[in-house]
Amino acid sequence: MILLKGLLINLLFILLLVLFFSMILWNKQKFLKIEYQGLFLSLLCSALICLSLFLSIPVNENFIYDLRFIPFLLGSIYGGKRVTIILGIVLILVRLPFGGDGIWLTISLVVVSSLAILWLNPKFGKKTTNWRLCITTTFSFIYSIFGFLVPSFYYGFNNIMTFCIYSIVLTSSTFFVTYLTEVLRTTYILQLGAIKNEKMEIVSHLAASISHEVRNPLTSVKGFLQLILEHRDIPDNCHQYASLALDETVRASDIINDYLTFAKPHPEVLVMLDIEKEILKCKEIIGPLALKNSVNMNMVFFHTTMIQGDPHKFRQVLLNICKNAIEAMPKGGTLSIVTTTNDNKTVVHIADTGHGMSPEHVARLGEPYFSLKEQKGTGLGMMVVFRIVEGMGGNVKVSSEEQFGTSITLSFPNAG
Ligand code: ADP
Ligand code: MG
């Protein structure tokens, strides 16, 4: 009975801390960076292991029992290799002061289970919830046999009832705590998805409602500014002001174009695209910006196939990607565009030698308003790229390495 009470108090603390961890995770984007999550998980599970040990119940002078295996197991499964090793060491170190022959049992069980978890680790992320539930519960059951039943015969505390209580509480607690963690994890992922969809919807509304109204007056402002610039007898400073104003209106109309493309993602004019011609046109448009940033532009065409789409939108995809690439190389570099034909796909590789992005930023690419350019960026460019390419039945792959550059691969189904 005392053992049961002790184990249930253990369980209560474990559940409370799992809930606390998930609460922190909900606010992750506000104050817990991805790189600190492993550290946080290690600290939390180590605290739980210590707490379990202090609340443990001695069965004889050599052995004490508690649920410390649960935080070790969960931390290792969800935290990866480094957390597994840290928790294994913590578990052994914390057990040492309690003494008794049980230490040797703890060391051997921790080493064997750590090795098994490390071996299984790469598979955990890819498997289903049921698989993870099965694995953790089986681990606990095996642990209860080797941790209690086997030594109980050698040390003479082989009371089958006590073993049953320990084994049932440990195994079922592992099941429930894993289940709770899985439910919280799924809800968290769903919530992230919902936030992204909500943002998309707001952008769609904005696009539909204001873009048309703003674009027409902007076009006339642009026209008049161009007329002013063509006048020879205006003072120099006015010329300068007008050209600045023109630059800004061009920027504003670019932003509005992005919004409009987002509102109508599917190509309206479907023609056979001459990829080479479109890329060369893009080079012509973006050339001055590349020159200003001392960026070399290399183009190689190996494709032998045609694709279908709206030429304006396709050009916008190229422009948005090339603009980002050039902006990522403020001190110069190389922007290369290579086209190939793979199986039944036409592929366009666009690579730069710019400052690159972290994996977190790559994952967020295409999210509305995601920009690291502060005042200068709108965070719409890549969103439009994804939208247009998907509308054309193609897909976008991004790989990037910080300090080395970014490479974006667009693949489109061949036409005809
Ligand atoms: P914006 O250019 O207005 O910031 P985008 O959607 O075009 O918005 O790009 C989003 C962000 O992705 C940029 O702010 C930039 O930090 C990052 N990014 C995009 N392309 C590259 C690239 N080729 N190299 C480095 N960072 C990039
Ligand atoms: Mg951009």
mmCIF file of C-alpha atoms and ligand atoms in Angstrom, residues 258 319-321 323-324 327 373 377-382, ligand 2:
data_model
loop_
_atom_site.group_PDB
_atom_site.id
_atom_site.type_symbol
_atom_site.label_atom_id
_atom_site.label_comp_id
_atom_site.label_asym_id
_atom_site.label_seq_id
_atom_site.Cartn_x
_atom_site.Cartn_y
_atom_site.Cartn_z
ATOM 1 C CA ASP A 258 2.138 40.613 -54.991
ATOM 2 C CA LEU A 319 11.877 38.248 -60.247
ATOM 3 C CA ASN A 320 10.866 37.674 -56.625
ATOM 4 C CA ILE A 321 13.437 34.895 -56.172
ATOM 5 C CA LYS A 323 15.502 39.957 -56.030
ATOM 6 C CA ASN A 324 15.820 38.081 -52.738
ATOM 7 C CA GLU A 327 19.454 41.375 -51.664
ATOM 8 C CA LYS A 373 14.490 42.887 -43.848
ATOM 9 C CA GLY A 377 10.800 43.853 -46.691
ATOM 10 C CA THR A 378 7.131 43.034 -47.035
ATOM 11 C CA GLY A 379 7.306 39.269 -46.491
ATOM 12 C CA LEU A 380 5.043 38.723 -49.504
ATOM 13 C CA GLY A 381 7.552 37.773 -52.222
ATOM 14 C CA MET A 382 8.069 34.125 -51.366
HETATM 15 MG MG MG B 2 11.564 39.449 -51.394
#
